[in-house]
Coordinates of C-alpha atoms in Angstrom, one line a residue:
M53 CA -70.8 -17.6 -38.3
S54 CA -67.5 -19.1 -37.8
Q55 CA -67.7 -23.1 -37.4
P56 CA -65.6 -25.0 -35.3
N57 CA -63.0 -27.0 -36.7
P58 CA -63.9 -30.7 -37.0
N59 CA -60.2 -31.5 -36.9
H60 CA -59.3 -29.8 -33.8
M61 CA -60.2 -32.5 -30.6
L62 CA -60.9 -31.9 -26.9
H63 CA -59.5 -34.3 -24.1
G64 CA -59.6 -34.1 -20.5
P65 CA -62.4 -33.0 -18.6
D66 CA -65.4 -30.8 -20.0
R67 CA -67.5 -29.2 -17.2
L68 CA -69.8 -26.9 -17.8
G69 CA -71.0 -25.4 -14.9
Q70 CA -73.6 -22.4 -14.3
E71 CA -73.2 -18.8 -15.5
G72 CA -70.7 -17.1 -14.3
R73 CA -68.3 -20.1 -13.4
C74 CA -65.7 -21.4 -15.4
L75 CA -64.9 -23.8 -18.8
W76 CA -62.1 -26.1 -18.0
G77 CA -59.9 -28.2 -20.5
W78 CA -57.3 -28.9 -22.6
A79 CA -57.1 -28.1 -26.1
Q80 CA -54.3 -29.9 -28.4
P81 CA -53.9 -29.2 -32.1
R82 CA -53.6 -32.0 -34.3
S83 CA -50.4 -30.5 -36.5
P84 CA -47.5 -31.6 -35.1
R85 CA -45.5 -28.9 -35.7
H86 CA -47.6 -27.4 -32.8
R87 CA -46.0 -29.4 -29.0
P88 CA -47.5 -27.6 -26.3
I89 CA -50.1 -28.3 -24.8
I90 CA -52.1 -25.0 -23.7
R91 CA -54.6 -25.7 -20.6
Y92 CA -57.1 -22.6 -19.9
K93 CA -59.9 -21.6 -18.1
V94 CA -62.0 -18.9 -19.2
Q95 CA -65.2 -16.9 -17.2
R96 CA -68.5 -18.3 -19.1
S97 CA -69.9 -14.2 -18.9
L98 CA -67.2 -13.2 -21.3
L99 CA -67.7 -15.5 -24.5
P100 CA -68.8 -14.0 -27.3
A101 CA -72.8 -14.2 -27.4
Y102 CA -72.2 -16.4 -30.9
I103 CA -69.7 -19.1 -28.3
R104 CA -72.1 -19.1 -25.6
N105 CA -75.4 -19.9 -27.2
T106 CA -73.7 -22.5 -28.7
T107 CA -73.9 -25.9 -27.1
S108 CA -71.6 -27.3 -24.7
L109 CA -69.5 -29.5 -27.3
H110 CA -69.9 -27.1 -30.2
R111 CA -69.2 -24.2 -27.2
N112 CA -65.7 -26.0 -25.9
A113 CA -64.6 -26.6 -29.6
V114 CA -64.8 -23.2 -30.5
V115 CA -63.0 -22.0 -27.3
S116 CA -60.2 -24.7 -27.3
E117 CA -59.3 -23.5 -31.0
T118 CA -59.5 -19.8 -30.4
I119 CA -57.4 -19.4 -27.3
S120 CA -54.8 -21.9 -29.2
S121 CA -54.1 -20.6 -31.7
S122 CA -53.7 -17.3 -30.0
A123 CA -51.3 -19.2 -27.3
L124 CA -49.4 -20.6 -29.8
H125 CA -48.5 -17.4 -31.7
F126 CA -47.5 -15.8 -28.4
H127 CA -44.7 -18.8 -27.7
N128 CA -44.1 -18.9 -31.7
R129 CA -42.8 -14.7 -30.5
L130 CA -41.8 -15.9 -27.3
K131 CA -39.7 -18.1 -28.6
M132 CA -38.3 -15.7 -31.1
F133 CA -37.3 -12.6 -28.9
N134 CA -36.8 -14.5 -25.8
P135 CA -33.0 -14.4 -25.8
Y136 CA -33.0 -10.8 -27.2
I137 CA -35.3 -9.4 -23.8
L138 CA -33.2 -12.0 -21.7
G139 CA -30.1 -10.7 -22.7
A140 CA -31.1 -6.9 -22.5
F141 CA -32.4 -7.2 -19.2
L142 CA -29.2 -8.5 -17.9
A143 CA -26.8 -6.1 -19.7
S144 CA -29.3 -3.4 -18.3
V145 CA -28.5 -5.2 -14.5
L146 CA -25.4 -5.1 -14.7
G147 CA -24.9 -1.9 -16.0
F148 CA -27.2 -0.4 -13.3
I149 CA -24.9 -3.0 -10.5
L150 CA -21.6 -1.2 -12.1
L151 CA -22.7 2.5 -12.2
Y152 CA -24.1 2.4 -8.7
D153 CA -20.5 0.4 -7.7
L154 CA -18.5 3.5 -9.5
R155 CA -20.5 6.3 -7.8
E156 CA -20.7 4.2 -4.7
K157 CA -16.4 4.6 -5.0
E158 CA -16.0 8.2 -5.9
R159 CA -18.8 9.2 -2.5
K160 CA -16.3 7.4 -0.6
I161 CA -13.2 9.0 -1.8
K162 CA -14.9 12.1 -1.3
R163 CA -16.4 11.4 2.3
H164 CA -13.4 10.5 3.0
R165 CA -11.9 14.0 2.2
R166 CA -14.4 15.9 3.7
A167 CA -13.8 14.3 7.1
D168 CA -10.3 15.0 7.3
G169 CA -10.1 18.5 7.0
L170 CA -10.0 19.5 3.2
V171 CA -11.6 22.7 2.9
T172 CA -14.2 23.5 -0.1
S173 CA -13.2 26.6 -2.3
S174 CA -16.8 27.9 -4.1
S175 CA -14.4 29.8 -6.5
G176 CA -14.4 28.7 -10.6
I177 CA -12.0 26.6 -12.3
G178 CA -9.0 28.3 -13.8
A179 CA -5.0 29.3 -13.1
C180 CA -4.5 28.5 -9.6
P181 CA -5.3 32.4 -8.1
Q182 CA -1.8 33.2 -5.9
D183 CA -1.9 35.3 -2.8
D184 CA 1.7 35.2 -1.4
G185 CA 2.7 37.3 -4.6
F186 CA 5.2 34.1 -5.3
G187 CA 3.9 32.4 -8.5
T188 CA 4.1 29.3 -7.1
D189 CA 4.2 26.1 -8.6
I190 CA 4.5 23.3 -6.5
I191 CA 4.0 23.6 -2.8
I192 CA 5.6 21.4 -0.4
V193 CA 4.3 20.5 2.9
G194 CA 7.5 19.2 5.0
A195 CA 10.6 20.1 5.4
G196 CA 12.3 16.9 6.6
V197 CA 14.4 14.4 4.9
A198 CA 11.9 13.9 2.2
G199 CA 10.3 17.8 1.6
S200 CA 14.1 19.2 1.8
A201 CA 15.5 17.0 -1.0
L202 CA 13.3 17.0 -2.4
A203 CA 12.3 21.4 -2.6
H204 CA 16.2 21.4 -3.5
T205 CA 15.3 18.9 -6.4
L206 CA 12.5 20.8 -7.9
G207 CA 13.6 24.3 -7.1
K208 CA 17.2 23.2 -8.9
D209 CA 15.3 22.4 -11.6
G210 CA 13.6 26.1 -11.9
R211 CA 10.3 25.4 -9.9
R212 CA 8.8 27.6 -7.7
V213 CA 8.5 26.3 -4.7
H214 CA 6.7 26.9 -1.8
V215 CA 8.1 24.8 1.4
I216 CA 5.8 24.8 4.2
E217 CA 7.4 23.1 7.9
R218 CA 5.8 23.3 11.3
D219 CA 9.5 23.6 12.9
L220 CA 12.1 24.4 11.0
S221 CA 14.7 23.8 14.6
E222 CA 16.9 21.3 14.6
P223 CA 14.7 18.3 14.6
D224 CA 15.8 15.6 17.4
R225 CA 15.0 12.0 16.6
I226 CA 16.5 9.0 17.4
V227 CA 15.6 7.5 14.1
G228 CA 16.5 8.5 10.6
E229 CA 20.6 8.7 11.3
L230 CA 21.5 5.9 8.9
L231 CA 21.8 6.3 5.2
Q232 CA 22.2 2.8 3.1
P233 CA 24.6 3.1 0.7
G234 CA 21.9 2.5 -2.1
G235 CA 20.2 6.0 -0.2
Y236 CA 23.8 7.6 -0.5
L237 CA 24.3 6.8 -4.4
K238 CA 20.6 8.4 -4.6
L239 CA 22.2 11.5 -2.5
I240 CA 24.9 12.2 -4.7
E241 CA 22.2 11.9 -8.2
L242 CA 20.2 14.6 -6.6
G243 CA 23.2 16.7 -5.9
L244 CA 23.1 16.6 -2.2
E245 CA 26.4 14.5 -1.1
D246 CA 28.2 17.3 1.3
C247 CA 25.2 17.2 3.1
V248 CA 26.7 14.8 4.9
E249 CA 29.6 16.9 5.4
E250 CA 30.6 19.5 8.2
I251 CA 28.2 17.1 10.5
D252 CA 30.7 14.4 11.9
A253 CA 29.0 11.8 9.7
Q254 CA 30.7 8.1 9.7
R255 CA 31.1 6.1 7.5
V256 CA 29.1 2.4 7.8
L257 CA 31.2 -0.3 5.6
G258 CA 28.5 -3.1 6.5
Y259 CA 27.1 -5.0 9.6
A260 CA 28.3 -7.4 12.7
L261 CA 25.4 -9.8 13.6
F262 CA 25.7 -11.4 17.1
K263 CA 23.9 -14.3 18.7
D264 CA 24.2 -17.0 21.6
G265 CA 28.3 -15.9 21.6
K266 CA 29.0 -15.8 18.2
N267 CA 29.5 -13.1 15.6
T268 CA 29.8 -12.3 11.9
R269 CA 30.6 -9.9 9.8
L270 CA 28.6 -8.8 6.8
S271 CA 30.6 -6.0 4.3
Y272 CA 28.9 -4.4 2.1
P273 CA 29.7 -5.7 -1.7
L274 CA 30.7 -2.2 -2.9
E275 CA 34.2 -3.0 -5.3
K276 CA 32.5 -1.8 -8.4
F277 CA 31.9 1.7 -6.5
H278 CA 33.8 5.0 -6.1
S279 CA 35.9 5.1 -2.8
D280 CA 33.4 7.8 -1.5
V281 CA 30.2 5.2 -1.8
S282 CA 29.3 3.9 1.3
G283 CA 27.1 3.7 4.0
R284 CA 26.3 7.2 6.5
S285 CA 25.5 7.7 10.4
F286 CA 24.9 10.7 11.7
H287 CA 22.5 12.7 13.7
N288 CA 19.3 12.9 11.6
G289 CA 18.3 16.9 12.6
R290 CA 22.6 18.1 11.5
F291 CA 21.7 16.5 8.1
I292 CA 18.3 18.2 7.9
Q293 CA 19.6 21.2 8.8
R294 CA 22.4 21.1 5.7
M295 CA 19.7 20.2 3.4
R296 CA 18.2 23.3 4.5
E297 CA 20.7 25.5 4.4
K298 CA 20.9 24.9 0.6
V299 CA 17.0 25.0 -0.1
A300 CA 17.0 28.2 1.4
S301 CA 20.3 29.0 -0.8
L302 CA 17.5 28.8 -3.7
P303 CA 16.6 32.4 -4.6
N304 CA 13.6 30.8 -6.5
V305 CA 12.7 28.5 -3.3
L306 CA 10.2 29.7 -0.3
M307 CA 10.9 28.5 2.8
E308 CA 8.3 29.1 5.5
Q309 CA 7.3 28.1 9.2
G310 CA 3.6 27.3 9.3
T311 CA 1.0 24.8 10.3
V312 CA -1.1 23.0 7.4
T313 CA -4.1 22.2 8.8
S314 CA -5.7 21.5 5.5
L315 CA -5.4 21.2 1.9
L316 CA -8.0 23.1 -0.6
E317 CA -10.1 21.1 -2.8
E318 CA -12.2 22.5 -6.0
N319 CA -14.8 20.6 -8.1
G320 CA -12.6 17.6 -6.7
A321 CA -8.4 18.9 -6.9
I322 CA -6.6 20.3 -4.5
K323 CA -5.5 23.8 -5.0
G324 CA -3.7 24.8 -2.5
V325 CA -3.1 24.4 1.5
Q326 CA -5.0 26.1 4.2
Y327 CA -2.1 27.1 6.9
K328 CA -1.3 28.6 10.2
T329 CA 2.0 31.1 10.5
K330 CA 4.3 31.5 13.3
T331 CA 2.6 34.6 14.3
G332 CA -1.0 33.0 14.4
Q333 CA -2.1 34.1 11.1
E334 CA -4.5 32.5 9.0
L335 CA -2.9 32.5 5.0
K336 CA -4.5 30.5 2.1
A337 CA -1.4 29.5 -0.5
Y338 CA -2.1 28.3 -4.1
A339 CA -0.5 26.4 -6.5
P340 CA -1.0 23.2 -9.7
L341 CA 0.6 21.1 -7.5
T342 CA 0.6 20.0 -3.1
I343 CA 3.0 17.7 -2.2
V344 CA 2.9 16.5 1.0
C345 CA 6.2 15.4 3.0
D346 CA 4.7 15.6 6.9
G347 CA 6.4 12.5 7.7
C348 CA 5.0 9.2 10.2
F349 CA 2.6 11.5 12.0
S350 CA 1.1 13.4 9.0
N351 CA -2.6 14.3 9.5
L352 CA -3.3 15.1 5.5
R353 CA -2.8 11.9 4.3
R354 CA -6.6 10.5 5.0
S355 CA -7.4 12.1 2.3
L356 CA -4.9 11.2 0.1
C357 CA -4.7 7.3 0.4
N358 CA -5.7 4.7 2.2
P359 CA -3.7 4.1 5.7
K360 CA -3.4 0.9 7.0
V361 CA -0.9 1.8 9.8
D362 CA 0.4 -1.4 11.9
V363 CA 2.7 -0.2 14.8
P364 CA 4.7 -4.2 15.9
S365 CA 7.2 -2.5 18.0
C366 CA 8.5 0.6 19.4
F367 CA 12.0 1.4 19.9
V368 CA 13.9 2.3 23.1
G369 CA 16.7 4.7 22.5
L370 CA 20.0 5.9 24.1
V371 CA 23.2 7.1 23.4
L372 CA 26.6 5.5 24.4
E373 CA 29.8 7.3 24.5
N374 CA 33.4 7.2 24.2
C375 CA 33.2 3.8 23.5
Q376 CA 34.0 1.8 20.9
L377 CA 32.1 -0.9 19.0
P378 CA 33.2 -4.4 18.3
F379 CA 33.8 -4.0 14.2
A380 CA 34.5 -0.5 13.4
N381 CA 32.5 1.4 10.6
H382 CA 29.9 -1.7 10.9
G383 CA 26.3 -1.4 12.7
H384 CA 25.9 -3.8 14.9
V385 CA 22.7 -6.3 14.7
I386 CA 22.6 -8.4 18.6
L387 CA 19.5 -11.1 17.9
A388 CA 19.2 -10.5 22.0
D389 CA 15.7 -11.8 23.4
P390 CA 12.8 -10.7 23.3
S391 CA 13.6 -9.2 19.6
P392 CA 16.9 -6.8 17.9
I393 CA 19.1 -4.3 19.7
L394 CA 20.6 -2.1 16.8
L395 CA 24.0 -0.3 17.7
Y396 CA 25.2 2.1 15.4
P397 CA 28.2 5.6 15.3
I398 CA 26.4 8.4 14.9
S399 CA 29.6 10.8 15.6
S400 CA 32.8 10.1 16.4
T401 CA 32.5 10.0 20.3
E402 CA 28.7 8.8 20.0
V403 CA 26.8 5.2 19.7
R404 CA 23.3 5.5 19.1
C405 CA 21.3 2.3 20.5
L406 CA 18.0 1.0 19.5
V407 CA 16.4 -1.6 21.7
D408 CA 13.1 -2.7 20.0
V409 CA 10.4 -4.1 22.6
P410 CA 7.3 -5.9 20.8
G411 CA 4.2 -4.6 20.9
Q412 CA 2.6 -0.8 21.8
K413 CA 3.1 -1.1 25.5
L414 CA 6.7 0.0 27.3
P415 CA 7.2 -0.3 30.8
S416 CA 6.9 3.4 32.3
I417 CA 10.2 5.7 32.1
A418 CA 8.9 7.9 34.8
N419 CA 8.0 5.3 37.9
G420 CA 11.9 3.4 36.8
E421 CA 10.4 0.6 35.2
M422 CA 11.9 0.9 31.9
A423 CA 15.0 1.3 33.3
I424 CA 15.1 -1.9 35.2
Y425 CA 13.9 -3.7 31.9
L426 CA 17.2 -2.5 30.3
K427 CA 19.4 -3.3 33.1
T428 CA 18.3 -6.7 33.8
R429 CA 16.7 -8.3 30.4
V430 CA 18.7 -6.3 27.9
A431 CA 22.2 -5.3 29.2
P432 CA 23.1 -8.9 30.0
Q433 CA 23.2 -9.6 26.2
L434 CA 25.2 -7.0 25.1
P435 CA 29.1 -7.5 24.2
P436 CA 30.6 -7.2 27.4
Q437 CA 32.7 -4.4 25.8
L438 CA 29.5 -2.4 25.7
Y439 CA 27.7 -3.1 29.2
D440 CA 29.4 -0.6 31.7
V441 CA 28.8 2.2 29.1
F442 CA 25.2 0.7 28.8
I443 CA 24.3 1.0 32.0
S444 CA 25.9 4.4 32.8
A445 CA 23.5 6.0 29.6
I446 CA 20.6 4.2 31.8
D447 CA 21.4 6.3 34.8
Q448 CA 21.8 9.3 33.1
G449 CA 18.0 9.3 32.8
K450 CA 18.3 10.3 28.6
I451 CA 16.1 7.7 27.2
R452 CA 14.0 8.3 24.0
T453 CA 11.3 6.0 22.8
M454 CA 9.6 6.2 19.7
P455 CA 6.5 3.6 18.3
N456 CA 8.2 2.2 14.9
R457 CA 5.1 2.2 12.3
S458 CA 4.6 0.6 8.7
M459 CA 2.3 1.5 6.1
P460 CA 2.7 -0.2 2.7
A461 CA 1.5 2.6 0.2
D462 CA -2.3 2.7 -0.8
P463 CA -2.6 5.6 -2.9
Y464 CA -6.2 7.6 -3.5
P465 CA -4.7 9.2 -7.1
T466 CA -6.0 13.0 -6.3
P467 CA -5.7 16.1 -8.6
G468 CA -3.3 18.0 -7.7
A469 CA -1.7 16.6 -5.2
L470 CA 0.7 13.7 -4.2
L471 CA 1.7 11.9 -1.2
M472 CA 6.0 11.5 -0.3
G473 CA 8.0 10.5 2.3
D474 CA 7.0 8.6 5.9
A475 CA 3.6 10.2 4.7
F476 CA 2.9 8.0 1.6
N477 CA 4.9 4.6 2.7
M478 CA 6.5 3.8 6.1
R479 CA 8.3 0.2 6.5
H480 CA 10.3 -1.2 10.1
P481 CA 13.4 0.9 10.8
L482 CA 15.6 -2.3 11.4
T483 CA 17.1 -1.9 8.2
G484 CA 17.5 1.9 7.7
G485 CA 16.1 1.7 4.9
G486 CA 13.7 4.6 5.1
M487 CA 15.7 7.5 4.0
T488 CA 16.5 5.0 1.0
V489 CA 13.3 4.8 0.1
A490 CA 12.5 8.4 -0.1
L491 CA 15.4 9.5 -2.3
S492 CA 14.4 6.9 -4.5
D493 CA 11.0 8.3 -4.9
I494 CA 12.6 11.5 -5.6
V495 CA 14.5 10.6 -8.6
I496 CA 11.4 9.0 -10.0
L497 CA 9.6 12.0 -9.6
R498 CA 12.1 13.9 -10.9
D499 CA 12.5 13.0 -13.8
L500 CA 9.1 12.5 -14.3
L501 CA 8.0 16.1 -13.6
K502 CA 11.5 17.7 -16.0
P503 CA 9.7 17.5 -19.6
L504 CA 6.5 19.3 -18.0
P505 CA 6.6 23.0 -18.5
N506 CA 2.6 23.7 -16.9
L507 CA 1.7 21.8 -14.5
N508 CA -2.0 24.0 -14.4
D509 CA -3.7 20.9 -16.0
G510 CA -4.3 19.1 -13.3
V511 CA -6.3 16.1 -14.3
S512 CA -3.9 15.1 -17.1
L513 CA -1.0 15.8 -14.6
S514 CA -3.1 13.8 -12.0
K515 CA -3.1 11.0 -14.8
Y516 CA 0.2 10.7 -16.0
L517 CA 1.6 10.6 -12.3
E518 CA 0.5 7.9 -11.9
S519 CA 3.0 6.3 -13.0
F520 CA 5.1 7.2 -10.3
Y521 CA 3.5 5.0 -7.8
T522 CA 4.3 1.7 -10.4
L523 CA 7.6 3.1 -10.9
R524 CA 8.9 3.4 -7.9
K525 CA 7.2 -0.5 -6.6
P526 CA 10.4 -3.0 -7.3
V527 CA 12.3 -0.6 -5.3
A528 CA 10.6 0.2 -2.7
S529 CA 8.2 -2.9 -2.4
T530 CA 11.8 -5.3 -2.1
I531 CA 12.8 -2.3 0.4
N532 CA 9.6 -2.9 2.7
T533 CA 9.3 -6.5 2.5
L534 CA 12.8 -7.4 3.3
A535 CA 12.3 -4.7 6.5
G536 CA 9.2 -6.9 7.8
A537 CA 10.1 -10.3 6.7
L538 CA 13.5 -9.9 8.4
Y539 CA 11.9 -8.0 11.7
K540 CA 9.7 -10.9 12.5
V541 CA 13.0 -13.7 11.6
F542 CA 15.1 -11.5 14.1
C543 CA 12.8 -12.0 16.8
A544 CA 12.6 -14.6 19.6
S545 CA 10.1 -16.6 19.6
P546 CA 8.5 -20.3 21.6
D547 CA 7.9 -21.7 18.0
Q548 CA 10.3 -24.4 17.4
A549 CA 10.1 -23.8 13.9
R550 CA 10.3 -20.4 14.2
R551 CA 13.6 -21.0 16.2
E552 CA 15.5 -22.9 13.6
M553 CA 14.2 -20.0 10.9
R554 CA 15.9 -17.6 13.2
E555 CA 19.2 -19.7 13.7
A556 CA 19.1 -20.6 9.9
C557 CA 19.3 -16.7 8.8
F558 CA 22.7 -16.6 11.2
D559 CA 24.5 -19.6 10.1
Y560 CA 23.4 -18.8 6.0
L561 CA 24.5 -15.4 6.1
S562 CA 27.7 -16.4 8.4
L563 CA 28.5 -19.1 5.4
G564 CA 30.1 -15.9 3.3
G565 CA 29.8 -15.5 -0.4
V566 CA 26.9 -15.2 -2.5
C567 CA 24.8 -16.3 1.0
S568 CA 25.8 -12.8 2.6
A569 CA 26.5 -10.6 -0.6
G570 CA 22.8 -11.1 -1.9
P571 CA 21.4 -10.2 1.0
V572 CA 23.9 -7.5 2.0
A573 CA 23.3 -5.8 -1.5
L574 CA 19.1 -5.7 -1.0
L575 CA 19.5 -4.5 2.8
S576 CA 22.1 -2.1 1.2
G577 CA 19.8 -0.6 -2.0
L578 CA 22.4 -1.2 -4.0
N579 CA 20.3 -4.2 -5.9
P580 CA 17.0 -4.1 -4.6
R581 CA 15.4 -6.6 -7.1
P582 CA 11.9 -8.4 -5.8
L583 CA 13.2 -11.6 -6.9
S584 CA 16.6 -12.1 -5.4
L585 CA 14.8 -11.4 -2.5
V586 CA 12.3 -14.6 -2.6
V587 CA 15.2 -16.9 -4.1
H588 CA 17.4 -16.0 -0.8
F589 CA 14.8 -15.4 2.0
F590 CA 13.6 -18.8 0.7
A591 CA 17.4 -20.4 0.8
V592 CA 17.5 -19.6 4.0
A593 CA 14.2 -21.6 5.0
V594 CA 15.7 -24.8 2.5
Y595 CA 19.2 -24.2 4.5
G596 CA 17.2 -24.4 7.6
V597 CA 15.5 -28.0 7.0
G598 CA 19.0 -29.0 5.4
R599 CA 20.5 -28.8 9.1
L600 CA 17.4 -30.0 10.1
L601 CA 17.5 -33.1 8.2
L602 CA 21.0 -34.0 8.1
P603 CA 23.1 -36.7 9.0
F604 CA 19.6 -38.7 10.0
P605 CA 16.1 -37.4 9.4
S606 CA 13.1 -38.5 11.3
L607 CA 9.3 -38.0 11.0
K608 CA 9.6 -35.3 14.0
R609 CA 12.8 -33.7 12.1
L610 CA 10.6 -33.3 8.9
W611 CA 7.5 -32.4 10.1
I612 CA 9.5 -29.0 12.1
G613 CA 11.5 -29.2 8.4
A614 CA 7.4 -28.6 6.8
R615 CA 6.7 -26.3 9.2
L616 CA 9.4 -23.9 8.5
I617 CA 8.6 -23.6 5.2
S618 CA 5.0 -22.9 5.8
G619 CA 6.1 -19.9 8.6
A620 CA 8.4 -18.8 6.0
S621 CA 5.7 -18.3 3.4
N622 CA 3.2 -16.6 6.0
I623 CA 6.0 -13.8 7.1
I624 CA 6.4 -13.1 3.3
F625 CA 3.6 -13.9 1.1
P626 CA 1.4 -11.6 3.2
I627 CA 4.0 -8.5 2.8
I628 CA 4.7 -8.8 -0.4
K629 CA 0.5 -9.2 -0.6
A630 CA 0.3 -5.8 0.4
E631 CA 2.4 -4.4 -1.7
G632 CA 1.1 -5.2 -4.5
V633 CA 3.0 -8.5 -6.2
R634 CA 1.8 -7.2 -9.8
Q635 CA 3.3 -4.2 -9.2
M636 CA 6.3 -5.6 -7.6
F637 CA 7.1 -8.2 -10.0
F638 CA 5.9 -7.3 -13.1
P639 CA 6.0 -3.5 -13.4
V640 CA 5.8 -3.7 -17.2
T641 CA 2.2 -5.4 -17.4
V642 CA 0.6 -1.7 -15.6
P643 CA -0.5 0.2 -17.9
A644 CA 0.3 3.5 -16.2
Y645 CA 4.1 2.2 -16.3
Y646 CA 3.8 3.5 -19.9
R647 CA 2.2 7.0 -19.3
A648 CA 4.1 10.1 -21.3
P649 CA 3.4 13.2 -20.5
R650 CA 0.8 15.3 -22.3
A651 CA 1.7 16.5 -25.5
K652 CA 2.7 20.3 -25.7

């Protein structure tokens, strides 16, 4: 029988109770290498017979040696493997969390699609079935400005295009009537410049700004361009019909009147659309790529993007007949109270007047509240030569309204589908930049699709077209940010710092030279550079602070100046954040920027 090691000592109390009670003690080895003090608690009945029958002293010594050596052995093993066990455990937990997060995002996107009318096909994966006998490459939903221009562009490149439009009669809208020079250049690039001919479109050479009886003229910087390049204003419906005529002239483009009710989904990819014809017949159309361009009231975008739609105000529209604006061939912006008024020619005898009303609640047209509001609040703030014709237009009762929507682009990349136009991205229409953004997007998409002979690999195509969302950002985000920021600056406010910012903006633009040419180049889409926008915006704010502090600064003026800078930051930075700082200012750092088409 093994004897207790006399080199070990017992420390602490030695309590030996009756049978079934416990032995308590502390065992510490003599070796200096073994530092831990092991406390043990052993049930007497569980001890081996050769230990149970020994004396109390020997029994405690043997138990001490046995437990101490086992515990120290376990401690050394734990010390050796502890970092690896802990690392493996943490890696497993993090991996599980990441996997769970990815699965939740996938489920969320699928729930969005299911909730918004996607029809799931049960057929197997393969080439898109065709049921229209047309052999379609691309389906375009909507034939407004974006849809018609895109259909003509892709059809001209040899694509077989099927366009489905809810109503092919001439639209009658109060917005989409002013095309900036930058948009006109894109129209030329797409070969659609003749669409502004024969519709009595008017050349627009710049803007005139009015405030508190003062005015200033801001001309587009067109010196470096051909003499034909300028802005154009027209009836929106006439412009769209001209483009539809050009689309219909292409033999490989089928244009059909119908209402698309849902997208057809198969294993996470969009394979086509389900739509109802003019006669009420339910049909399905299939194509490798479906492009949704069904406008600001789109009922399909919820399955393809995160639609954060904001409605800051509404436009009240009137047509002023047989009148002359103070500055011919110029758009007019009146910095009125509570918000701006726009005027621009839409034909040789008509002027469009758009009165911005903040918020979503408008005075009633039916009971005459709107007429009273326009006559008492708006008419006195117009240039005197327009007062009588404005009152006459109100009395004719042809008052139209339109909500002003803004929505940053936030797409869900989806194989087989793409969003374009107002269905994808909107900004306040104050600056008239919507058509410029849409036409610029079409040029980018055309160039991306041109090297692809086959569109049937939906997953690869979707991955490749992610570069579209990055390439469009600098131009689109500049115009979007300018529209949102300028609207907030131009609106009247009881806050003194905001009033100073508004006054500073008017005076800064009145300085001429680079102070007017730079902002107008941004507004016109001729130089849509994000950095230039930020520089000019804060130059206005600094100019406003300088006006406050000269000739004699005071603590009150310093405080207002600080609030002016803070207010300017609060206006522009949230808009930039919504647009995406990295994509807007540093697009070349986004991997999708360099994405190339799949090798043949």
